[in-house]
CSV table of N, CA, C and O in Angstrom, one decimal:
chain,number,residue,atom,x,y,z
P,1,MET,N,1.2,-0.8,0.3
P,1,MET,CA,-0.1,0.0,0.1
P,1,MET,C,0.9,1.0,0.0
P,1,MET,O,1.6,1.1,1.0
P,2,ALA,N,0.6,2.2,-1.0
P,2,ALA,CA,1.3,3.0,-0.9
P,2,ALA,C,1.3,4.2,-0.1
P,2,ALA,O,0.1,4.2,0.2
P,3,GLY,N,2.4,4.9,0.4
P,3,GLY,CA,1.9,6.2,1.3
P,3,GLY,C,1.9,5.4,2.8
P,3,GLY,O,1.9,6.2,3.8
P,4,LYS,N,1.9,4.5,3.0
P,4,LYS,CA,1.6,4.0,4.7
P,4,LYS,C,2.9,3.0,5.1
P,4,LYS,O,3.6,2.9,4.4
P,5,ARG,N,2.9,3.4,6.1
P,5,ARG,CA,3.9,3.2,6.9
P,5,ARG,C,3.8,2.2,8.8
P,5,ARG,O,2.6,2.9,8.8
P,6,SER,N,4.3,1.4,8.7
P,6,SER,CA,3.8,0.7,9.9
P,6,SER,C,4.8,1.6,11.0
P,6,SER,O,5.9,2.4,10.9
P,7,LEU,N,3.6,2.0,12.3
P,7,LEU,CA,4.8,2.5,13.3
P,7,LEU,C,5.5,1.7,14.3
P,7,LEU,O,4.8,0.9,15.0
P,8,GLY,N,6.3,1.9,14.7
P,8,GLY,CA,6.9,0.9,16.2
P,8,GLY,C,7.0,1.7,17.4
P,8,GLY,O,6.2,2.6,17.7
P,9,LEU,N,7.3,0.7,18.2
P,9,LEU,CA,6.4,0.6,19.6
P,9,LEU,C,6.6,1.7,20.2
P,9,LEU,O,6.2,2.3,20.7
P,10,SER,N,8.0,2.4,19.9
P,10,SER,CA,8.6,3.8,20.7
P,10,SER,C,7.9,4.8,19.9
P,10,SER,O,7.5,6.0,20.7
P,11,GLU,N,7.2,5.1,18.9
P,11,GLU,CA,6.4,5.9,18.6
P,11,GLU,C,4.8,5.9,18.7
P,11,GLU,O,4.3,6.6,18.8
P,12,LEU,N,4.4,4.8,19.4
P,12,LEU,CA,3.1,4.9,20.1
P,12,LEU,C,3.3,4.6,21.4
P,12,LEU,O,2.1,4.5,22.4
P,13,ALA,N,4.2,4.8,21.9
P,13,ALA,CA,4.6,4.7,23.5
P,13,ALA,C,3.4,5.7,24.3
P,13,ALA,O,3.6,7.3,23.8
P,14,ILE,N,2.5,5.5,25.3
P,14,ILE,CA,1.8,6.6,26.2
P,14,ILE,C,2.2,6.0,27.2
P,14,ILE,O,2.5,5.2,28.0
P,15,ALA,N,2.5,7.4,28.2
P,15,ALA,CA,2.9,7.7,29.5
P,15,ALA,C,1.4,7.8,30.3
P,15,ALA,O,0.9,8.8,29.7
P,16,TYR,N,1.4,7.2,31.2
P,16,TYR,CA,0.4,7.6,32.4
P,16,TYR,C,0.8,7.8,33.4
P,16,TYR,O,1.5,7.7,33.8
P,17,SER,N,0.0,9.0,34.3
P,17,SER,CA,0.2,9.7,35.3
P,17,SER,C,-1.1,9.7,35.7
P,17,SER,O,-2.1,10.0,35.6
P,18,LEU,N,-1.1,9.4,37.3
P,18,LEU,CA,-2.2,9.5,38.1
P,18,LEU,C,-2.2,10.4,39.2
P,18,LEU,O,-1.4,10.4,39.8
P,19,TYR,N,-3.2,11.3,39.3
P,19,TYR,CA,-3.1,12.4,40.5
P,19,TYR,C,-4.4,12.0,41.2
P,19,TYR,O,-5.5,12.0,40.6
P,20,THR,N,-4.0,12.0,42.9
P,20,THR,CA,-5.4,11.8,43.3
P,20,THR,C,-5.4,13.3,44.3
P,20,THR,O,-4.0,13.8,44.6
P,21,HIS,N,-6.8,13.6,44.6
P,21,HIS,CA,-6.8,14.8,45.6
P,21,HIS,C,-8.0,14.8,46.5
P,21,HIS,O,-8.5,14.3,46.1
P,22,ASN,N,-7.6,15.4,47.8
P,22,ASN,CA,-8.5,15.4,48.7
P,22,ASN,C,-8.6,16.3,49.5
P,22,ASN,O,-7.9,16.4,50.4
P,23,PRO,N,-9.4,17.4,49.2
P,23,PRO,CA,-9.4,18.6,49.6
P,23,PRO,C,-9.1,18.9,51.4
P,23,PRO,O,-8.5,19.6,51.7
P,24,SER,N,-10.2,17.7,52.0
P,24,SER,CA,-10.4,17.9,53.4
P,24,SER,C,-9.1,17.5,54.2
P,24,SER,O,-8.9,17.8,55.3
P,25,THR,N,-8.1,17.2,53.4
P,25,THR,CA,-6.4,16.3,54.2
P,25,THR,C,-5.6,17.1,53.5
P,25,THR,O,-4.6,17.1,54.0
P,26,ASN,N,-5.5,17.9,51.9
P,26,ASN,CA,-4.4,18.5,51.6
P,26,ASN,C,-5.6,19.7,50.6
P,26,ASN,O,-5.8,19.5,50.1
P,27,ALA,N,-4.8,20.8,51.3
P,27,ALA,CA,-5.6,22.2,50.8
P,27,ALA,C,-4.9,22.3,48.9
P,27,ALA,O,-5.4,22.4,48.2
P,28,GLU,N,-3.7,22.1,48.8
P,28,GLU,CA,-3.2,21.9,47.7
P,28,GLU,C,-3.4,21.0,46.4
P,28,GLU,O,-3.5,20.2,46.7
P,29,SER,N,-3.9,21.7,45.2
P,29,SER,CA,-3.8,20.5,44.4
P,29,SER,C,-2.9,19.6,43.5
P,29,SER,O,-1.5,20.0,43.8
P,30,PRO,N,-3.2,18.5,43.3
P,30,PRO,CA,-2.0,18.1,42.8
P,30,PRO,C,-1.4,17.8,41.5
P,30,PRO,O,-0.6,17.5,41.1
P,31,LEU,N,-1.9,18.9,41.0
P,31,LEU,CA,-2.4,18.8,40.0
P,31,LEU,C,-1.2,20.4,39.1
P,31,LEU,O,-1.8,21.6,40.0
P,32,SER,N,-0.1,20.3,38.4
P,32,SER,CA,0.3,21.9,38.0
P,32,SER,C,-0.5,22.8,37.9
P,32,SER,O,-1.1,21.8,36.7
P,33,LYS,N,0.2,23.9,37.2
P,33,LYS,CA,-0.7,24.7,36.6
P,33,LYS,C,-0.5,24.6,35.4
P,33,LYS,O,-1.5,24.4,34.1
P,34,SER,N,0.6,23.7,34.7
P,34,SER,CA,0.8,23.7,33.3
P,34,SER,C,-0.5,22.1,32.8
P,34,SER,O,-0.9,22.1,32.0
P,35,VAL,N,0.0,20.9,34.2
P,35,VAL,CA,-1.4,20.2,33.5
P,35,VAL,C,-3.0,20.6,33.6
P,35,VAL,O,-3.5,20.0,32.8
P,36,ASN,N,-3.1,21.3,34.8
P,36,ASN,CA,-4.5,22.3,34.5
P,36,ASN,C,-4.4,22.4,33.3
P,36,ASN,O,-5.8,22.3,32.9
P,37,ASP,N,-3.9,23.5,33.0
P,37,ASP,CA,-4.1,24.1,31.6
P,37,ASP,C,-4.6,23.2,30.5
P,37,ASP,O,-5.5,23.4,29.5
P,38,ALA,N,-3.9,22.2,30.6
P,38,ALA,CA,-3.5,21.0,29.1
P,38,ALA,C,-5.0,20.7,29.5
P,38,ALA,O,-5.4,20.1,28.5
P,39,LEU,N,-5.3,19.9,30.5
P,39,LEU,CA,-6.1,19.1,30.8
P,39,LEU,C,-7.4,20.3,30.4
P,39,LEU,O,-8.4,19.6,29.9
P,40,LEU,N,-7.8,21.5,31.0
P,40,LEU,CA,-9.2,22.4,30.3
P,40,LEU,C,-8.6,22.8,29.0
P,40,LEU,O,-9.8,22.6,28.6
P,41,LYS,N,-7.5,23.1,27.8
P,41,LYS,CA,-7.8,22.7,26.9
P,41,LYS,C,-8.1,21.6,26.3
P,41,LYS,O,-8.7,22.1,25.2
P,42,LEU,N,-7.5,20.8,26.7
P,42,LEU,CA,-8.1,19.5,26.0
P,42,LEU,C,-9.5,19.3,25.8
P,42,LEU,O,-10.2,19.0,25.3
P,43,SER,N,-10.1,19.8,27.2
P,43,SER,CA,-11.3,19.7,27.5
P,43,SER,C,-12.3,20.5,26.8
P,43,SER,O,-13.5,20.2,25.7
P,44,GLN,N,-11.8,21.6,26.6
P,44,GLN,CA,-12.5,22.7,25.7
P,44,GLN,C,-12.4,22.2,24.0
P,44,GLN,O,-13.6,22.7,23.7
P,45,ARG,N,-11.2,21.4,23.6
P,45,ARG,CA,-11.4,20.9,22.2
P,45,ARG,C,-12.5,20.1,22.2
P,45,ARG,O,-13.3,19.8,21.0
P,46,VAL,N,-12.4,19.2,23.4
P,46,VAL,CA,-13.5,17.8,22.7
P,46,VAL,C,-14.6,18.2,23.5
P,46,VAL,O,-16.0,18.3,22.4
P,47,PHE,N,-15.0,19.2,24.3
P,47,PHE,CA,-16.2,19.4,24.9
P,47,PHE,C,-16.4,21.2,24.5
P,47,PHE,O,-16.1,21.9,25.7
P,48,SER,N,-17.0,21.7,23.8
P,48,SER,CA,-17.1,23.1,23.6
P,48,SER,C,-18.1,24.2,24.7
P,48,SER,O,-17.5,25.2,24.9
P,49,GLU,N,-18.6,23.4,25.5
P,49,GLU,CA,-19.1,24.2,26.4
P,49,GLU,C,-18.8,24.2,27.9
P,49,GLU,O,-19.3,24.4,29.1
P,50,ILE,N,-17.2,23.6,28.2
P,50,ILE,CA,-16.4,23.7,29.5
P,50,ILE,C,-16.5,25.2,30.1
P,50,ILE,O,-16.1,26.2,29.3
P,51,ASN,N,-16.9,25.0,30.9
P,51,ASN,CA,-17.3,26.5,31.9
P,51,ASN,C,-15.5,26.4,32.6
P,51,ASN,O,-15.4,25.6,33.4
P,52,PRO,N,-14.1,27.5,32.0
P,52,PRO,CA,-13.5,27.2,33.1
P,52,PRO,C,-13.3,27.2,34.1
P,52,PRO,O,-12.9,26.5,34.8
P,53,ALA,N,-13.9,28.2,34.5
P,53,ALA,CA,-14.1,28.4,36.2
P,53,ALA,C,-14.8,27.3,36.7
P,53,ALA,O,-14.2,27.0,37.7
P,54,ASP,N,-15.5,26.7,36.6
P,54,ASP,CA,-16.4,25.6,37.3
P,54,ASP,C,-15.1,24.4,37.0
P,54,ASP,O,-14.9,23.8,37.9
P,55,PHE,N,-14.3,24.0,35.9
P,55,PHE,CA,-13.8,23.5,35.3
P,55,PHE,C,-12.7,22.8,36.8
P,55,PHE,O,-12.1,22.3,37.5
P,56,ARG,N,-12.1,24.5,36.8
P,56,ARG,CA,-10.8,24.4,38.1
P,56,ARG,C,-11.8,24.1,39.4
P,56,ARG,O,-10.7,23.7,40.2
P,57,TRP,N,-12.9,24.9,39.7
P,57,TRP,CA,-13.1,24.6,40.9
P,57,TRP,C,-13.9,23.3,41.3
P,57,TRP,O,-13.1,22.8,42.0
P,58,ARG,N,-13.7,22.5,40.2
P,58,ARG,CA,-14.3,20.9,40.7
P,58,ARG,C,-13.0,20.1,40.9
P,58,ARG,O,-12.9,19.5,42.0
P,59,ILE,N,-11.7,20.4,40.4
P,59,ILE,CA,-10.8,19.9,40.7
P,59,ILE,C,-9.9,20.5,41.9
P,59,ILE,O,-9.4,19.8,42.7
P,60,ALA,N,-10.2,21.2,42.1
P,60,ALA,CA,-9.6,22.3,43.4
P,60,ALA,C,-10.0,21.7,44.6
P,60,ALA,O,-9.9,21.7,45.6
P,61,HIS,N,-11.9,21.6,44.7
P,61,HIS,CA,-12.5,21.3,45.7
P,61,HIS,C,-13.6,20.2,45.7
P,61,HIS,O,-14.1,19.6,47.5
P,62,MET,N,-13.7,19.4,44.7
P,62,MET,CA,-14.2,18.2,44.8
P,62,MET,C,-13.9,17.0,45.9
P,62,MET,O,-12.6,16.7,45.5
P,63,PRO,N,-14.1,16.2,46.6
P,63,PRO,CA,-13.1,15.3,47.3
P,63,PRO,C,-12.8,13.8,46.7
P,63,PRO,O,-13.9,13.8,45.8
P,64,TRP,N,-12.0,13.6,47.0
P,64,TRP,CA,-11.6,12.4,46.4
P,64,TRP,C,-11.3,12.8,45.1
P,64,TRP,O,-11.5,11.6,44.3
P,65,PHE,N,-11.0,13.9,44.1
P,65,PHE,CA,-10.9,13.9,43.2
P,65,PHE,C,-9.2,13.1,42.5
P,65,PHE,O,-8.3,12.7,43.0
P,66,SER,N,-9.4,12.1,41.3
P,66,SER,CA,-8.7,11.8,40.7
P,66,SER,C,-8.8,12.0,39.2
P,66,SER,O,-9.9,12.5,38.2
P,67,CYS,N,-7.5,11.7,38.4
P,67,CYS,CA,-7.2,12.4,37.1
P,67,CYS,C,-6.3,11.8,36.6
P,67,CYS,O,-5.1,11.1,37.2
P,68,CYS,N,-7.0,10.6,35.5
P,68,CYS,CA,-5.5,9.4,35.1
P,68,CYS,C,-5.5,10.0,33.7
P,68,CYS,O,-6.6,11.0,32.9
P,69,ALA,N,-4.1,10.9,33.8
P,69,ALA,CA,-3.6,11.7,32.4
P,69,ALA,C,-2.7,10.4,31.4
P,69,ALA,O,-1.9,10.3,31.7
P,70,ALA,N,-3.1,10.7,29.9
P,70,ALA,CA,-2.0,10.2,29.4
P,70,ALA,C,-1.4,11.1,28.3
P,70,ALA,O,-1.5,12.0,27.4
P,71,HIS,N,-0.6,10.6,28.0
P,71,HIS,CA,0.9,11.9,27.5
P,71,HIS,C,1.3,10.9,26.3
P,71,HIS,O,1.8,9.6,26.7
P,72,HIS,N,1.6,11.5,25.3
P,72,HIS,CA,2.1,11.2,23.9
P,72,HIS,C,3.4,11.9,23.5
P,72,HIS,O,2.9,13.4,23.4
P,73,ARG,N,4.9,11.6,23.9
P,73,ARG,CA,6.0,12.8,23.5
P,73,ARG,C,5.7,14.2,24.2
P,73,ARG,O,5.5,15.0,23.7
P,74,ASN,N,5.1,14.4,25.8
P,74,ASN,CA,5.1,14.9,27.0
P,74,ASN,C,3.7,15.7,26.1
P,74,ASN,O,3.6,16.9,26.6
P,75,ARG,N,2.7,15.2,25.3
P,75,ARG,CA,1.6,16.2,24.8
P,75,ARG,C,0.6,15.5,25.7
P,75,ARG,O,0.3,14.0,25.4
P,76,LEU,N,-0.1,16.3,26.0
P,76,LEU,CA,-1.5,15.6,26.7
P,76,LEU,C,-2.5,15.0,25.4
P,76,LEU,O,-2.7,15.6,24.6
P,77,VAL,N,-3.0,13.8,25.8
P,77,VAL,CA,-3.6,13.3,24.5
P,77,VAL,C,-4.9,12.4,25.0
P,77,VAL,O,-5.7,12.0,24.1
P,78,GLY,N,-5.1,12.4,26.5
P,78,GLY,CA,-6.4,12.2,26.7
P,78,GLY,C,-6.4,11.8,28.6
P,78,GLY,O,-5.3,12.1,28.9
P,79,PHE,N,-7.6,11.8,28.8
P,79,PHE,CA,-7.7,11.6,30.6
P,79,PHE,C,-9.2,11.5,31.1
P,79,PHE,O,-9.9,11.2,30.0
P,80,LYS,N,-8.7,11.4,32.1
P,80,LYS,CA,-10.3,10.4,32.9
P,80,LYS,C,-10.4,11.0,34.2
P,80,LYS,O,-9.1,11.1,34.9
P,81,LEU,N,-11.6,12.1,34.4
P,81,LEU,CA,-11.4,12.7,35.9
P,81,LEU,C,-12.6,12.2,36.4
P,81,LEU,O,-13.5,12.2,35.9
P,82,GLY,N,-12.4,12.1,37.6
P,82,GLY,CA,-14.2,12.1,38.5
P,82,GLY,C,-13.5,12.3,40.2
P,82,GLY,O,-12.2,12.8,40.5
P,83,TYR,N,-14.4,12.1,40.7
P,83,TYR,CA,-14.4,12.5,41.7
P,83,TYR,C,-15.8,11.6,43.5
P,83,TYR,O,-16.9,11.3,42.2
P,84,ALA,N,-15.4,11.6,44.8
P,84,ALA,CA,-16.6,11.0,45.4
P,84,ALA,C,-17.5,12.1,45.6
P,84,ALA,O,-17.6,13.2,45.9
P,85,THR,N,-18.7,11.9,45.3
P,85,THR,CA,-19.8,12.6,45.5
P,85,THR,C,-20.6,11.8,46.8
P,85,THR,O,-21.4,12.8,47.4
P,86,LYS,N,-20.6,10.9,47.4
P,86,LYS,CA,-20.7,10.6,48.8
P,86,LYS,C,-19.8,9.8,49.1
P,86,LYS,O,-18.6,9.1,48.4
P,87,SER,N,-19.4,9.0,50.7
P,87,SER,CA,-18.8,8.4,50.9
P,87,SER,C,-18.7,6.9,50.1
P,87,SER,O,-17.5,6.0,49.8
P,88,THR,N,-20.1,6.7,49.7
P,88,THR,CA,-19.6,5.3,48.7
P,88,THR,C,-20.0,5.6,47.3
P,88,THR,O,-20.2,4.3,46.6
P,89,HIS,N,-19.9,6.6,46.7
P,89,HIS,CA,-20.5,7.2,45.6
P,89,HIS,C,-19.1,8.0,44.8
P,89,HIS,O,-18.9,8.7,45.3
P,90,TYR,N,-18.4,7.2,43.5
P,90,TYR,CA,-17.8,7.6,42.5
P,90,TYR,C,-18.5,8.4,41.5
P,90,TYR,O,-18.8,7.6,40.5
P,91,TYR,N,-18.4,9.6,41.4
P,91,TYR,CA,-19.0,10.5,39.6
P,91,TYR,C,-17.5,10.1,38.9
P,91,TYR,O,-16.6,11.3,39.2
P,92,SER,N,-17.9,9.5,37.6
P,92,SER,CA,-16.8,9.4,36.4
P,92,SER,C,-17.4,11.0,35.8
P,92,SER,O,-18.4,10.8,35.0
P,93,TRP,N,-16.8,12.1,36.1
P,93,TRP,CA,-16.8,13.4,35.5
P,93,TRP,C,-16.8,13.6,34.0
P,93,TRP,O,-17.8,14.4,33.4
P,94,LEU,N,-15.8,13.4,33.7
P,94,LEU,CA,-14.9,13.8,32.2
P,94,LEU,C,-14.2,13.0,32.0
P,94,LEU,O,-13.0,12.7,32.4
P,95,GLY,N,-14.0,12.7,30.7
P,95,GLY,CA,-12.6,11.9,29.9
P,95,GLY,C,-12.9,12.1,28.2
P,95,GLY,O,-13.9,12.4,27.9
P,96,ALA,N,-11.6,12.2,27.7
P,96,ALA,CA,-11.2,12.6,26.4
P,96,ALA,C,-10.1,11.5,26.1
P,96,ALA,O,-9.0,11.5,26.9
P,97,VAL,N,-10.3,10.9,24.8
P,97,VAL,CA,-8.8,9.9,24.2
P,97,VAL,C,-9.3,10.2,23.0
P,97,VAL,O,-10.0,11.0,22.7
């Protein structure tokens, strides 16, 4: 097939990072400003109605917040965000791949 080539495994390598946060025990967000900004930017590309203030508030204030981020060549290419709504309920909030 002309014009097509196989990708090597190193070209497909995805690095994953997991961040968790419970504001009742730790006031600081686990996300750096650059990671937070990259999540917001990708969210806005995928979901045009994202409110930046609400997005940042949920990350900073929701209990047991978690983020699984996927990076390819140091660029955010996907994520899954969620947080607890009760002691026995977890809300899978937002995700993009």
